[in-house]
Every structure is written in structure tokens, then in C-alpha cells.
C-alpha positions as a LaTeX table, in Angstrom:
\begin{tabular}{lrrr}
\hline
Residue & $x$ (\AA) & $y$ (\AA) & $z$ (\AA) \\
\hline
Met1 & 69.02 & 121.66 & 89.30 \\
Ser2 & 72.47 & 120.05 & 89.05 \\
Phe3 & 73.48 & 116.81 & 90.76 \\
Ser4 & 75.78 & 118.79 & 93.07 \\
Ser5 & 72.92 & 121.10 & 94.06 \\
Ile6 & 70.63 & 118.14 & 94.75 \\
Ile7 & 73.22 & 116.49 & 97.00 \\
Glu8 & 73.82 & 119.77 & 98.84 \\
Thr9 & 70.07 & 120.27 & 99.37 \\
Val10 & 69.48 & 116.74 & 100.66 \\
Asp11 & 72.59 & 116.96 & 102.85 \\
Ser12 & 71.44 & 120.26 & 104.39 \\
Phe13 & 68.01 & 118.77 & 105.07 \\
Leu14 & 69.35 & 115.55 & 106.63 \\
Trp15 & 71.83 & 117.38 & 108.88 \\
Gly16 & 69.03 & 119.70 & 109.96 \\
Trp17 & 66.18 & 118.65 & 112.22 \\
Pro18 & 65.86 & 114.99 & 111.06 \\
Leu19 & 69.28 & 113.94 & 112.40 \\
Ile20 & 69.09 & 116.34 & 115.33 \\
Ile21 & 65.84 & 114.78 & 116.53 \\
Met22 & 66.99 & 111.20 & 115.86 \\
Leu23 & 70.46 & 111.50 & 117.40 \\
Phe24 & 69.80 & 113.86 & 120.29 \\
Gly25 & 66.57 & 111.99 & 121.07 \\
Thr26 & 68.61 & 108.78 & 121.25 \\
His27 & 71.17 & 110.53 & 123.48 \\
Leu28 & 68.43 & 111.47 & 125.94 \\
Tyr29 & 66.77 & 108.04 & 125.82 \\
Met30 & 70.01 & 106.14 & 126.36 \\
Thr31 & 70.96 & 108.50 & 129.20 \\
Val32 & 67.80 & 107.37 & 131.00 \\
Arg33 & 68.12 & 103.71 & 129.89 \\
Thr34 & 71.69 & 103.43 & 131.23 \\
Gly35 & 70.87 & 105.15 & 134.52 \\
Phe36 & 72.78 & 108.31 & 133.55 \\
Ile37 & 76.02 & 106.52 & 132.68 \\
Gln38 & 77.71 & 109.95 & 132.45 \\
Lys39 & 78.13 & 109.85 & 136.23 \\
Asp40 & 80.88 & 107.23 & 135.71 \\
Ile41 & 82.97 & 109.42 & 133.41 \\
Phe42 & 85.92 & 109.81 & 135.80 \\
Arg43 & 86.03 & 106.08 & 136.50 \\
Ala44 & 85.92 & 105.59 & 132.73 \\
Ile45 & 88.87 & 107.94 & 132.24 \\
Lys46 & 90.86 & 105.90 & 134.76 \\
Leu47 & 89.94 & 102.69 & 132.93 \\
Ser48 & 91.08 & 104.18 & 129.62 \\
Val49 & 94.70 & 104.14 & 130.78 \\
Thr50 & 94.41 & 100.75 & 132.51 \\
Lys51 & 95.69 & 97.73 & 130.59 \\
Asp52 & 93.68 & 94.51 & 130.47 \\
Pro53 & 96.23 & 92.20 & 128.80 \\
Asp54 & 94.69 & 88.89 & 129.93 \\
Ser55 & 91.54 & 89.58 & 127.91 \\
Glu56 & 90.86 & 88.71 & 124.29 \\
Gly57 & 91.51 & 91.43 & 121.75 \\
Asp58 & 94.00 & 92.81 & 119.26 \\
Val59 & 94.92 & 96.16 & 120.86 \\
Ser60 & 94.85 & 97.80 & 124.28 \\
Gln61 & 91.83 & 99.72 & 125.54 \\
Phe62 & 93.86 & 102.94 & 125.35 \\
Gly63 & 94.98 & 102.10 & 121.81 \\
Ala64 & 91.38 & 101.59 & 120.71 \\
Leu65 & 90.34 & 104.85 & 122.38 \\
Thr66 & 93.12 & 106.94 & 120.81 \\
Thr67 & 92.43 & 105.44 & 117.38 \\
Ala68 & 88.77 & 106.40 & 117.76 \\
Leu69 & 89.79 & 109.85 & 119.01 \\
Ser70 & 92.11 & 110.24 & 116.04 \\
Ser71 & 89.06 & 110.26 & 113.78 \\
Thr72 & 86.67 & 112.28 & 115.95 \\
Ile73 & 89.12 & 114.98 & 117.03 \\
Gly74 & 89.47 & 116.54 & 113.61 \\
Thr75 & 88.80 & 119.68 & 111.62 \\
Gly76 & 85.23 & 119.64 & 112.96 \\
Asn77 & 86.61 & 120.63 & 116.35 \\
Ile78 & 88.09 & 123.78 & 114.85 \\
Ile79 & 86.39 & 124.72 & 111.57 \\
Gly80 & 83.12 & 123.01 & 112.58 \\
Val81 & 82.87 & 125.10 & 115.74 \\
Gly82 & 83.61 & 128.22 & 113.72 \\
Thr83 & 80.83 & 127.31 & 111.27 \\
Ala84 & 78.36 & 126.79 & 114.11 \\
Ile85 & 79.18 & 130.20 & 115.60 \\
Ala86 & 79.16 & 131.96 & 112.22 \\
Met87 & 75.78 & 130.45 & 111.25 \\
Gly88 & 74.06 & 130.08 & 114.61 \\
Gly89 & 75.69 & 132.71 & 116.80 \\
Pro90 & 77.53 & 132.26 & 120.11 \\
Gly91 & 74.60 & 130.38 & 121.66 \\
Ser92 & 75.35 & 127.43 & 119.40 \\
Val93 & 78.42 & 126.67 & 121.57 \\
Leu94 & 76.16 & 125.75 & 124.49 \\
Trp95 & 73.97 & 123.49 & 122.36 \\
Met96 & 77.07 & 121.87 & 120.89 \\
Trp97 & 78.35 & 121.22 & 124.40 \\
Met98 & 75.03 & 119.60 & 125.32 \\
Thr99 & 75.41 & 117.08 & 122.48 \\
Gly100 & 78.65 & 116.05 & 124.13 \\
Ile101 & 77.17 & 115.68 & 127.61 \\
Phe102 & 74.25 & 113.52 & 126.49 \\
Gly103 & 76.08 & 111.91 & 123.55 \\
Ile104 & 78.32 & 110.13 & 126.05 \\
Ala105 & 75.43 & 107.72 & 126.72 \\
Thr106 & 74.96 & 106.84 & 123.05 \\
Lys107 & 78.68 & 106.31 & 122.50 \\
Tyr108 & 78.62 & 103.97 & 125.51 \\
Ala109 & 75.58 & 102.10 & 124.17 \\
Glu110 & 76.78 & 101.60 & 120.60 \\
Thr111 & 80.18 & 100.39 & 121.81 \\
Leu112 & 78.69 & 97.95 & 124.30 \\
Ile113 & 76.66 & 96.09 & 121.66 \\
Ala114 & 79.56 & 96.19 & 119.20 \\
Val115 & 81.83 & 94.42 & 121.72 \\
Lys116 & 79.10 & 92.05 & 122.92 \\
Tyr117 & 78.35 & 90.81 & 119.41 \\
Arg118 & 81.88 & 90.81 & 118.04 \\
Val119 & 83.31 & 87.70 & 116.42 \\
Lys120 & 86.74 & 86.31 & 115.60 \\
Ser121 & 88.14 & 85.57 & 112.18 \\
Glu122 & 89.80 & 82.23 & 111.58 \\
Asp123 & 93.21 & 83.74 & 112.38 \\
Gly124 & 91.93 & 85.00 & 115.75 \\
Ser125 & 91.62 & 88.73 & 115.00 \\
Met126 & 88.54 & 90.54 & 116.30 \\
Leu127 & 85.71 & 91.74 & 114.07 \\
Gly128 & 82.93 & 93.97 & 115.33 \\
Gly129 & 80.78 & 97.02 & 114.78 \\
Ala130 & 77.20 & 97.96 & 114.06 \\
Met131 & 76.97 & 95.45 & 111.19 \\
Tyr132 & 77.68 & 92.52 & 113.55 \\
Ala133 & 75.25 & 93.85 & 116.16 \\
Leu134 & 72.56 & 94.15 & 113.49 \\
Asp135 & 73.40 & 90.71 & 112.13 \\
Arg136 & 73.89 & 88.68 & 115.33 \\
Gly137 & 71.83 & 90.75 & 117.77 \\
Leu138 & 68.82 & 91.58 & 115.62 \\
His139 & 69.20 & 89.08 & 112.74 \\
Lys140 & 69.01 & 91.93 & 110.23 \\
Lys141 & 72.02 & 91.24 & 108.04 \\
Trp142 & 70.62 & 93.44 & 105.26 \\
Leu143 & 70.80 & 96.47 & 107.56 \\
Gly144 & 74.35 & 95.54 & 108.49 \\
Ile145 & 75.26 & 95.43 & 104.80 \\
Ile146 & 73.73 & 98.89 & 104.26 \\
Phe147 & 75.69 & 100.32 & 107.19 \\
Ala148 & 78.96 & 98.78 & 105.99 \\
Leu149 & 78.46 & 100.02 & 102.42 \\
Leu150 & 77.76 & 103.56 & 103.57 \\
Ala151 & 80.74 & 103.61 & 105.93 \\
Ala152 & 83.19 & 102.05 & 103.44 \\
Val153 & 82.28 & 104.59 & 100.76 \\
Cys154 & 81.88 & 107.76 & 102.83 \\
Ala155 & 85.25 & 107.11 & 104.51 \\
Phe156 & 86.94 & 108.14 & 101.26 \\
Gly157 & 85.30 & 111.53 & 101.51 \\
Ile158 & 84.95 & 112.53 & 105.13 \\
Gly159 & 88.03 & 110.68 & 106.40 \\
Cys160 & 90.33 & 110.77 & 103.40 \\
Ser161 & 90.09 & 113.30 & 100.57 \\
Val162 & 88.64 & 116.25 & 102.51 \\
Gln163 & 91.14 & 115.76 & 105.35 \\
Ala164 & 94.06 & 115.59 & 102.93 \\
Asn165 & 92.75 & 118.74 & 101.27 \\
Ala166 & 92.67 & 120.47 & 104.67 \\
Val167 & 96.32 & 119.58 & 105.35 \\
Val168 & 97.51 & 120.79 & 101.94 \\
Ala169 & 95.39 & 123.96 & 102.04 \\
Asn170 & 96.80 & 124.99 & 105.42 \\
Ile171 & 100.41 & 124.39 & 104.44 \\
Arg172 & 99.92 & 126.21 & 101.13 \\
Gln173 & 98.18 & 129.13 & 102.80 \\
Asn174 & 100.99 & 129.64 & 105.29 \\
Phe175 & 104.04 & 128.94 & 103.14 \\
Ala176 & 103.20 & 129.74 & 99.51 \\
Thr177 & 104.60 & 133.08 & 98.28 \\
Ser178 & 103.17 & 132.90 & 94.76 \\
Glu179 & 100.77 & 130.88 & 92.64 \\
Ser180 & 103.57 & 128.75 & 91.21 \\
Ser181 & 105.09 & 128.03 & 94.62 \\
Gly182 & 101.59 & 127.16 & 95.84 \\
Arg183 & 101.25 & 124.50 & 93.13 \\
Ile184 & 104.66 & 123.03 & 94.01 \\
Ile185 & 103.78 & 122.95 & 97.71 \\
Thr186 & 100.46 & 121.28 & 96.91 \\
Tyr187 & 102.00 & 118.38 & 94.97 \\
Val188 & 105.00 & 117.93 & 97.27 \\
Thr189 & 102.74 & 117.88 & 100.35 \\
Ala190 & 100.37 & 115.45 & 98.64 \\
Val191 & 103.19 & 113.00 & 97.87 \\
Val192 & 104.69 & 113.25 & 101.36 \\
Leu193 & 101.28 & 112.74 & 102.95 \\
Cys194 & 100.64 & 109.68 & 100.77 \\
Val195 & 103.98 & 108.16 & 101.75 \\
Ile196 & 103.56 & 108.78 & 105.50 \\
Val197 & 99.99 & 107.46 & 105.59 \\
Gly198 & 100.97 & 104.46 & 103.46 \\
Leu199 & 103.80 & 103.55 & 105.86 \\
Val200 & 101.36 & 103.65 & 108.80 \\
Ile201 & 98.38 & 101.78 & 107.33 \\
Ile202 & 100.49 & 99.02 & 105.80 \\
Gly203 & 100.97 & 97.67 & 109.32 \\
Gly204 & 97.24 & 97.38 & 109.98 \\
Ile205 & 95.46 & 98.08 & 113.26 \\
Lys206 & 98.52 & 97.61 & 115.49 \\
Ser207 & 100.53 & 100.14 & 113.49 \\
Ile208 & 97.62 & 102.62 & 113.42 \\
Thr209 & 97.02 & 102.34 & 117.16 \\
Ser210 & 100.74 & 102.65 & 117.87 \\
Val211 & 100.86 & 105.98 & 116.01 \\
Ser212 & 97.54 & 107.12 & 117.49 \\
Glu213 & 98.69 & 106.40 & 121.06 \\
Lys214 & 101.56 & 108.86 & 120.55 \\
Leu215 & 99.99 & 111.43 & 118.23 \\
Val216 & 96.54 & 111.93 & 119.77 \\
Pro217 & 97.68 & 112.85 & 123.32 \\
Phe218 & 100.33 & 115.20 & 121.90 \\
Met219 & 98.03 & 117.02 & 119.50 \\
Ala220 & 95.18 & 117.29 & 122.00 \\
Val221 & 97.39 & 118.58 & 124.83 \\
Phe222 & 99.19 & 120.99 & 122.48 \\
Tyr223 & 95.91 & 122.39 & 121.18 \\
Val224 & 94.25 & 122.65 & 124.61 \\
Leu225 & 97.32 & 124.37 & 126.10 \\
Gly226 & 97.33 & 126.77 & 123.17 \\
Cys227 & 93.66 & 127.53 & 123.73 \\
Leu228 & 94.28 & 128.06 & 127.46 \\
Phe229 & 97.06 & 130.52 & 126.65 \\
Ile230 & 94.72 & 132.43 & 124.34 \\
Leu231 & 91.95 & 132.44 & 126.96 \\
Ile232 & 94.37 & 133.83 & 129.54 \\
Gln233 & 95.18 & 136.64 & 127.12 \\
Asn234 & 91.44 & 137.20 & 126.70 \\
Ala235 & 90.78 & 136.95 & 130.45 \\
Asp236 & 89.31 & 140.45 & 130.56 \\
Val237 & 86.37 & 139.36 & 128.37 \\
Leu238 & 86.08 & 135.75 & 129.54 \\
Gly239 & 83.19 & 136.45 & 131.90 \\
Glu240 & 81.36 & 138.31 & 129.16 \\
Thr241 & 82.11 & 135.39 & 126.83 \\
Val242 & 80.38 & 132.84 & 129.08 \\
Val243 & 77.40 & 135.15 & 129.65 \\
Thr244 & 77.11 & 135.78 & 125.90 \\
Ile245 & 77.16 & 132.07 & 125.06 \\
Val246 & 74.54 & 131.13 & 127.66 \\
Ser247 & 72.22 & 134.10 & 127.09 \\
Ser248 & 72.41 & 133.81 & 123.30 \\
Ala249 & 71.31 & 130.18 & 123.50 \\
Phe250 & 67.96 & 131.27 & 124.96 \\
Thr251 & 67.32 & 134.67 & 123.37 \\
Thr252 & 66.70 & 136.00 & 119.87 \\
Lys253 & 68.48 & 139.31 & 120.44 \\
Ala254 & 71.76 & 140.20 & 118.80 \\
Ala255 & 74.65 & 139.73 & 121.20 \\
Thr256 & 77.19 & 142.38 & 122.09 \\
Gly257 & 80.62 & 142.51 & 120.55 \\
Gly258 & 79.59 & 142.61 & 116.89 \\
Phe259 & 77.70 & 139.31 & 116.68 \\
Val260 & 74.87 & 138.99 & 114.22 \\
Gly261 & 71.67 & 138.06 & 116.05 \\
Ser262 & 70.15 & 134.61 & 115.42 \\
Thr263 & 67.02 & 132.87 & 116.56 \\
Ile264 & 67.04 & 130.21 & 119.25 \\
Ala265 & 66.09 & 127.64 & 116.61 \\
Val266 & 69.04 & 128.54 & 114.39 \\
Ala267 & 71.52 & 128.51 & 117.29 \\
Cys268 & 70.11 & 125.19 & 118.44 \\
Arg269 & 70.23 & 123.67 & 114.96 \\
Tyr270 & 73.83 & 124.58 & 114.14 \\
Gly271 & 75.09 & 123.83 & 117.62 \\
Phe272 & 73.48 & 120.40 & 117.61 \\
Ala273 & 74.45 & 119.58 & 114.02 \\
Arg274 & 78.14 & 120.53 & 114.39 \\
Gly275 & 78.38 & 118.87 & 117.80 \\
Leu276 & 76.79 & 115.64 & 116.59 \\
Phe277 & 79.03 & 115.68 & 113.51 \\
Ser278 & 82.16 & 116.27 & 115.58 \\
Asn279 & 81.79 & 113.63 & 118.30 \\
Glu280 & 80.18 & 111.00 & 116.01 \\
Ser281 & 78.08 & 109.63 & 118.88 \\
Gly282 & 75.42 & 107.52 & 117.20 \\
Met283 & 77.27 & 107.23 & 113.90 \\
Gly284 & 78.63 & 103.77 & 114.65 \\
Ser285 & 82.22 & 104.67 & 113.69 \\
Ala286 & 84.14 & 104.40 & 116.98 \\
Pro287 & 82.74 & 100.92 & 117.85 \\
Leu288 & 84.49 & 99.55 & 114.74 \\
Val289 & 87.86 & 99.92 & 116.46 \\
Ala290 & 86.57 & 99.45 & 120.03 \\
Ser291 & 85.59 & 95.91 & 119.03 \\
Ala292 & 89.27 & 95.06 & 118.62 \\
Ala293 & 90.15 & 96.10 & 122.19 \\
Gln294 & 91.36 & 93.79 & 124.93 \\
Thr295 & 88.58 & 93.92 & 127.50 \\
Arg296 & 87.18 & 91.44 & 129.98 \\
Asn297 & 83.55 & 92.44 & 129.42 \\
Pro298 & 81.56 & 94.74 & 127.07 \\
Lys299 & 80.84 & 97.38 & 129.70 \\
Arg300 & 84.50 & 98.12 & 130.42 \\
Gln301 & 85.29 & 99.00 & 126.82 \\
Ala302 & 82.00 & 100.89 & 126.47 \\
Leu303 & 83.04 & 103.06 & 129.42 \\
Val304 & 86.45 & 103.66 & 127.87 \\
Ser305 & 84.95 & 104.57 & 124.49 \\
Met306 & 82.47 & 107.04 & 125.94 \\
Thr307 & 85.37 & 109.15 & 127.20 \\
Gly308 & 86.04 & 109.90 & 123.53 \\
Thr309 & 82.90 & 112.03 & 123.33 \\
Phe310 & 83.87 & 113.73 & 126.59 \\
Trp311 & 87.31 & 114.75 & 125.30 \\
Asp312 & 86.10 & 115.61 & 121.81 \\
Thr313 & 83.11 & 117.83 & 122.56 \\
Val314 & 82.90 & 118.54 & 126.27 \\
Val315 & 86.56 & 119.62 & 126.33 \\
Val316 & 88.05 & 120.38 & 122.88 \\
Cys317 & 84.97 & 121.83 & 121.15 \\
Leu318 & 84.16 & 123.90 & 124.24 \\
Met319 & 87.71 & 125.27 & 124.35 \\
Thr320 & 87.50 & 126.24 & 120.68 \\
Gly321 & 84.12 & 127.87 & 121.23 \\
Leu322 & 85.39 & 129.94 & 124.16 \\
Val323 & 88.45 & 131.03 & 122.18 \\
Leu324 & 86.43 & 132.10 & 119.13 \\
Val325 & 83.69 & 133.92 & 121.03 \\
Ser326 & 86.16 & 135.72 & 123.31 \\
Cys327 & 88.26 & 136.76 & 120.29 \\
Ile328 & 85.18 & 138.08 & 118.49 \\
Ile329 & 84.07 & 140.05 & 121.56 \\
Lys330 & 87.53 & 141.53 & 121.94 \\
His331 & 87.87 & 142.21 & 118.20 \\
Pro332 & 84.33 & 142.87 & 116.85 \\
Ser333 & 85.62 & 143.63 & 113.36 \\
Ile334 & 86.27 & 139.95 & 112.62 \\
Asp335 & 82.60 & 138.96 & 112.98 \\
Gly336 & 79.88 & 139.18 & 110.35 \\
Leu337 & 81.42 & 136.62 & 108.01 \\
Ser338 & 78.03 & 135.21 & 106.96 \\
Gly339 & 78.56 & 131.57 & 107.74 \\
Asn340 & 82.22 & 131.30 & 106.70 \\
Gly341 & 83.44 & 129.21 & 109.63 \\
Ser342 & 86.91 & 128.67 & 108.18 \\
Glu343 & 87.56 & 132.39 & 107.65 \\
Leu344 & 86.10 & 133.30 & 111.05 \\
Thr345 & 88.34 & 130.76 & 112.80 \\
Thr346 & 91.44 & 131.90 & 110.92 \\
Met347 & 90.81 & 135.57 & 111.68 \\
Ala348 & 89.98 & 134.91 & 115.34 \\
Phe349 & 93.18 & 132.95 & 116.00 \\
Ser350 & 95.28 & 135.44 & 114.01 \\
Thr351 & 94.35 & 138.21 & 116.46 \\
Ile352 & 96.51 & 136.50 & 119.08 \\
Pro353 & 100.15 & 137.51 & 118.66 \\
Val354 & 102.86 & 134.86 & 118.23 \\
Ile355 & 100.91 & 131.78 & 119.36 \\
Gly356 & 97.50 & 132.16 & 117.70 \\
Thr357 & 98.29 & 131.16 & 114.11 \\
Pro358 & 100.75 & 128.32 & 114.99 \\
Val359 & 98.18 & 126.74 & 117.32 \\
Leu360 & 95.56 & 126.83 & 114.57 \\
Val361 & 97.84 & 125.57 & 111.79 \\
Ile362 & 99.49 & 122.76 & 113.77 \\
Gly363 & 96.11 & 121.82 & 115.26 \\
Leu364 & 94.41 & 121.59 & 111.86 \\
Ile365 & 97.24 & 119.59 & 110.26 \\
Thr366 & 97.64 & 117.05 & 113.07 \\
Phe367 & 93.88 & 116.71 & 113.56 \\
Ala368 & 93.33 & 116.11 & 109.84 \\
Phe369 & 96.23 & 113.63 & 109.59 \\
Ser370 & 94.99 & 111.62 & 112.57 \\
Thr371 & 91.48 & 111.55 & 111.10 \\
Ile372 & 92.88 & 110.00 & 107.91 \\
Leu373 & 94.36 & 107.15 & 109.95 \\
Gly374 & 91.28 & 106.52 & 112.08 \\
Trp375 & 88.82 & 106.57 & 109.19 \\
Tyr376 & 91.04 & 104.28 & 107.13 \\
Tyr377 & 90.56 & 101.57 & 109.73 \\
Tyr378 & 86.80 & 102.19 & 109.87 \\
Gly379 & 86.48 & 101.91 & 106.11 \\
Glu380 & 88.70 & 98.86 & 105.89 \\
Arg381 & 86.74 & 96.97 & 108.56 \\
Cys382 & 83.48 & 97.62 & 106.72 \\
Ala383 & 85.00 & 96.61 & 103.38 \\
Val384 & 86.29 & 93.36 & 104.93 \\
Tyr385 & 82.82 & 92.61 & 106.33 \\
Leu386 & 81.40 & 92.99 & 102.82 \\
Phe387 & 84.08 & 91.47 & 100.59 \\
Gly388 & 86.49 & 89.61 & 102.85 \\
Glu389 & 90.17 & 90.01 & 103.60 \\
Lys390 & 91.16 & 89.98 & 99.92 \\
Val391 & 89.86 & 93.55 & 99.67 \\
Ile392 & 92.39 & 94.96 & 102.18 \\
Ile393 & 95.25 & 95.57 & 99.73 \\
Val394 & 92.83 & 97.09 & 97.21 \\
Tyr395 & 91.38 & 99.37 & 99.88 \\
Lys396 & 94.87 & 100.52 & 100.93 \\
Ile397 & 95.75 & 101.45 & 97.34 \\
Leu398 & 92.45 & 103.26 & 96.80 \\
Trp399 & 92.98 & 105.13 & 100.09 \\
Ile400 & 96.37 & 106.45 & 98.98 \\
Val401 & 94.88 & 107.45 & 95.61 \\
Gly402 & 92.06 & 109.22 & 97.48 \\
Ile403 & 94.57 & 111.17 & 99.57 \\
Phe404 & 96.43 & 112.40 & 96.49 \\
Ala405 & 93.25 & 113.24 & 94.58 \\
Gly406 & 91.83 & 115.07 & 97.58 \\
Ser407 & 95.03 & 117.05 & 98.01 \\
Val408 & 94.94 & 118.55 & 94.52 \\
Ala409 & 91.21 & 118.80 & 93.73 \\
Glu410 & 88.24 & 120.99 & 94.63 \\
Leu411 & 86.01 & 118.99 & 96.94 \\
Asn412 & 82.66 & 120.71 & 97.38 \\
Leu413 & 80.68 & 117.84 & 95.81 \\
Ile414 & 82.75 & 115.13 & 97.52 \\
Trp415 & 82.38 & 116.86 & 100.90 \\
Asn416 & 78.59 & 117.14 & 100.60 \\
Leu417 & 78.23 & 113.56 & 99.35 \\
Ala418 & 80.43 & 112.19 & 102.13 \\
Asp419 & 78.58 & 114.31 & 104.68 \\
Leu420 & 75.28 & 112.87 & 103.42 \\
Leu421 & 76.50 & 109.25 & 103.56 \\
Asn422 & 77.95 & 109.86 & 107.01 \\
Gly423 & 74.54 & 111.01 & 108.21 \\
Leu424 & 72.81 & 108.02 & 106.61 \\
Met425 & 75.24 & 105.71 & 108.47 \\
Ala426 & 73.61 & 106.76 & 111.69 \\
Ile427 & 70.18 & 105.36 & 110.77 \\
Pro428 & 70.96 & 101.58 & 110.87 \\
Asn429 & 73.29 & 102.14 & 113.84 \\
Ile430 & 70.61 & 103.96 & 115.85 \\
Ile431 & 68.14 & 101.17 & 114.98 \\
Ala432 & 70.58 & 98.69 & 116.53 \\
Val433 & 71.05 & 100.85 & 119.65 \\
Leu434 & 67.33 & 101.39 & 120.24 \\
Leu435 & 66.19 & 97.82 & 119.51 \\
Leu436 & 68.97 & 96.40 & 121.67 \\
Ser437 & 68.48 & 98.93 & 124.47 \\
Ala438 & 67.17 & 96.20 & 126.78 \\
Val439 & 70.41 & 94.26 & 126.26 \\
Ile440 & 72.41 & 97.43 & 126.93 \\
Ala441 & 70.50 & 98.10 & 130.16 \\
Ser442 & 70.91 & 94.46 & 131.25 \\
Glu443 & 74.69 & 94.40 & 130.59 \\
Thr444 & 75.08 & 97.75 & 132.36 \\
Lys445 & 73.36 & 96.42 & 135.46 \\
Lys446 & 75.16 & 93.05 & 135.28 \\
Tyr447 & 78.61 & 94.64 & 135.48 \\
Ser448 & 77.76 & 97.42 & 137.91 \\
Gly449 & 79.72 & 98.24 & 141.06 \\
Ser450 & 82.35 & 95.69 & 142.03 \\
His451 & 81.24 & 93.41 & 139.16 \\
Leu452 & 82.87 & 95.73 & 136.62 \\
Asp453 & 86.02 & 93.61 & 136.89 \\
Asp454 & 84.13 & 90.37 & 136.24 \\
Lys455 & 85.14 & 88.45 & 133.14 \\
Asp456 & 82.54 & 87.72 & 130.48 \\
Asn457 & 82.75 & 83.96 & 130.05 \\
Thr458 & 80.66 & 83.95 & 126.89 \\
Glu459 & 82.77 & 82.43 & 124.13 \\
Ile460 & 83.43 & 84.73 & 121.20 \\
Pro461 & 82.37 & 82.78 & 118.10 \\
Thr462 & 84.67 & 82.26 & 115.13 \\
Leu463 & 83.25 & 83.45 & 111.83 \\
Lys464 & 84.23 & 80.84 & 109.26 \\
Asn465 & 83.47 & 82.99 & 106.22 \\
Ala466 & 85.31 & 86.07 & 107.51 \\
Lys467 & 87.94 & 85.83 & 104.77 \\
Lys468 & 85.23 & 85.82 & 102.10 \\
Gly469 & 82.90 & 88.48 & 103.48 \\
Val470 & 79.09 & 88.49 & 103.28 \\
Leu471 & 79.19 & 89.56 & 99.62 \\
Gly472 & 82.40 & 87.76 & 98.71 \\
\hline
\end{tabular}
């Protein structure tokens, strides 16, 4: 068995029941531990657009949220949903949606401890994330090092090369007229993408959040409006679509409209796996940028961050699922693609005249581009924790190289390896969430009701060796 086959086998196993049980189990546990924090989602949405300038932090709460959303709202919201439906049937959409509902609690929990245990560097900038929670909250620096290593490395795959490849592939597919023109488009797009990303990341977190604050709302609204337009065109089968999704989640019979039948277990597995992958609740990624937010207490930013899972899965993934299933019901000939989520998604959107293909193409390109920006910051923060600030310029250069390489190369091995490392990231992060659940529950209760506006007077410590890193 080749190395590539081994990685693919281990990756498939990890993203099967092991991660489903660990992550969804944590979602359920933290929902109970936080007193069903999901009930505060609308208050959290209001907070997300409320500035808290008198609090310590590098960026606004909204800036931190949109930067986190820039990485989670990605190709997984489009191609990932298509893969879940192709492999697990229409019922997988319901299970995917459930990961969003309950994953809100885990996103809240992991962000709360990341902000609570954040530190300042000697120049006053904020440093936080699962590695600091593991280090300062649980005194398990070795686990923090493992998390940071996994995140810093897998960022080059899941957030860099594969996203760049998605951008180039979509532009080439829609504009290339021959093999030679396809090669030219590939290299030109790769260079342009490298330049644009380089101009953004050179300015650090403030530049990234500034772009994210403008790009994320635009791309999300554009995509959702496009999906709504498609659903209006498919209004005659929308009722059947909802019934099909719900009934298929609890039956083993083949659904109407050309779907291939799948077992409840298969629908559950692919729905959970793609949902968990898409919203990243429990992965420990979003708290890396949430720790830089201006917030008067940990709970406020945790509430803001949990809206990311709401928008990503409860809204965007659901919209995609409804579009795909309704298109397949209306056009049964496009189903039966044996697990090819990308082809299924492309064919489903192409059935809609005029607007279908542009919505898909623009959505994929902007989602992938924003993911490159968000994951750059995640990877950089973890690299700085390990090796200190001297690594930043090296990481920027390697990131640009990764974008170009990903744009022009075949990425099956890189995708599977990055997917595997991304899953492994969740293990130390979930350990931090579960072992610090009492702290999470205590902070949640402390800032409940009218006390949500109270200021946390605990002094944020200055980390004297921040410039050197723990391995520097």
C-alpha cells in the first residue's frame, strides 16, 4: 500500500465515527453545560455588530468574527454539501444542520477559554488560542505545542494550496477554450492570486480583518440571495424537498426524484462529517483570531464567535442543501454521481438558467479566497507561538509559495494529509474544552443577564518570551 493510500485510509477512518462521536458528543455536552447557550443567538448577532472600543484587543469584535467566517465559509459550504448528499443522500442535509445547531455551544466554549487565557506580547498585541488555554489553564504546554504544530502545518493544505487550486480550477473551467489557454489561465491566475494575497497578509491582522469585514458580508449575501432566487424558481418542489430531506434522514428507502437510497448510518455519517468539517466547531481555529478581539469579558466575544457556526452551517450550508436537493428532484438525471460532490454541485446549479452558474462560480472563488486569508492568520499565530515573531516573514513567503504550488499541482495527497491533520487538531482542543468546562460554566453564569456588560478586571499577563516562542 502506498503512502498516499495509507493517508487516505487513516483520514477516512478519522473523519468517520471517531471524530463524529468526539465532536458531536462535545457539542451535546457543552449545550447542557452552558445552559443551552444557543437560546442567546439573536442577542449574540446584535453583539457581533456592536463595537467595544474601550476594551483591550487588536481588532473589533465584528472584525474577528468576519475573519473567522472567512475561513469557515469556504468550499465546504458548496462542494462539501454536495459530497454529503452524493455519498449520504438527501437525509445528510438534516444531520449536517444539526451539527450547526449544537456546534454553536462548542464554538462558544472554545472561544471563551481562548479569550480568558490570552496573553499580551511585549508590544501589547494579543496572543491566544487553544495552545494558551492548554498551557495556562491546564498546565499542559506539550499539548499546546502539538496543537500549534498541527495547525501551522495543516494550514498550508486546507487553507492554502487546496483553496488556491479551487480558485484556479473554477476560472480555468469557465474560461479556458483549449488545453493551451487553460495552462495560460492557470499560471496567470496563480500569479495574480499570489500578488493579491501577499498585499493583504503583509499588513497583518488589521489588514486581514479590514478585507474580511468587506468581503465576507458581500460574498455571503450574494450567495444566499442567489440561492433564494434558485429556490423561488424551484418553489414547485420545495415542499417535496423538505419532506425528502427529513424522511431520508430516518429511513433506509430510496428517495423519490432519482436519489440513490442510503442507510440512516451513512446519511448520518456524511452529514455529520461534512457539517463538522465546514463549521470547524471544536477544531480550535476560530478562537485564534477571536483572542485578538476588543471585548470587555470572555463571554461577550464567545457569544459573537458562536454566531459564526450559525451563519456557516445553520444558514449557508442549509441553503446549499435545499438548492441541491430541489434541483435533483426537479432534474432527476443529474443524480447518481456516485459520491462526486463537485460534479453534482456543478450540474445542479447549471440547471438554473442565467443565474445558476455565476452564483456557483463567484461563490466558490470568493469563498476560497477568503479562506486563504483566514487560515493564513491561524497558521501564523501558531507558528509564532512555537518559534516567535521572527518566523512571521518566513511564514508569509512560504504561504505565497504554497498558493502558487497549489494552483498548478494535483493535490489529492496534500488534501488528504491536510484533512487528517485538521482532524487531529481537534483532539487537544476538545481536551481543553472538556477539562475546562467548569470554568466555562462559571464564566457563563458570572456574566449572565445584565452582567454581560461587566468588565473583566483580571489583568492580561504579558508574555516575556513571546518574541522567541516556546521552541525558539
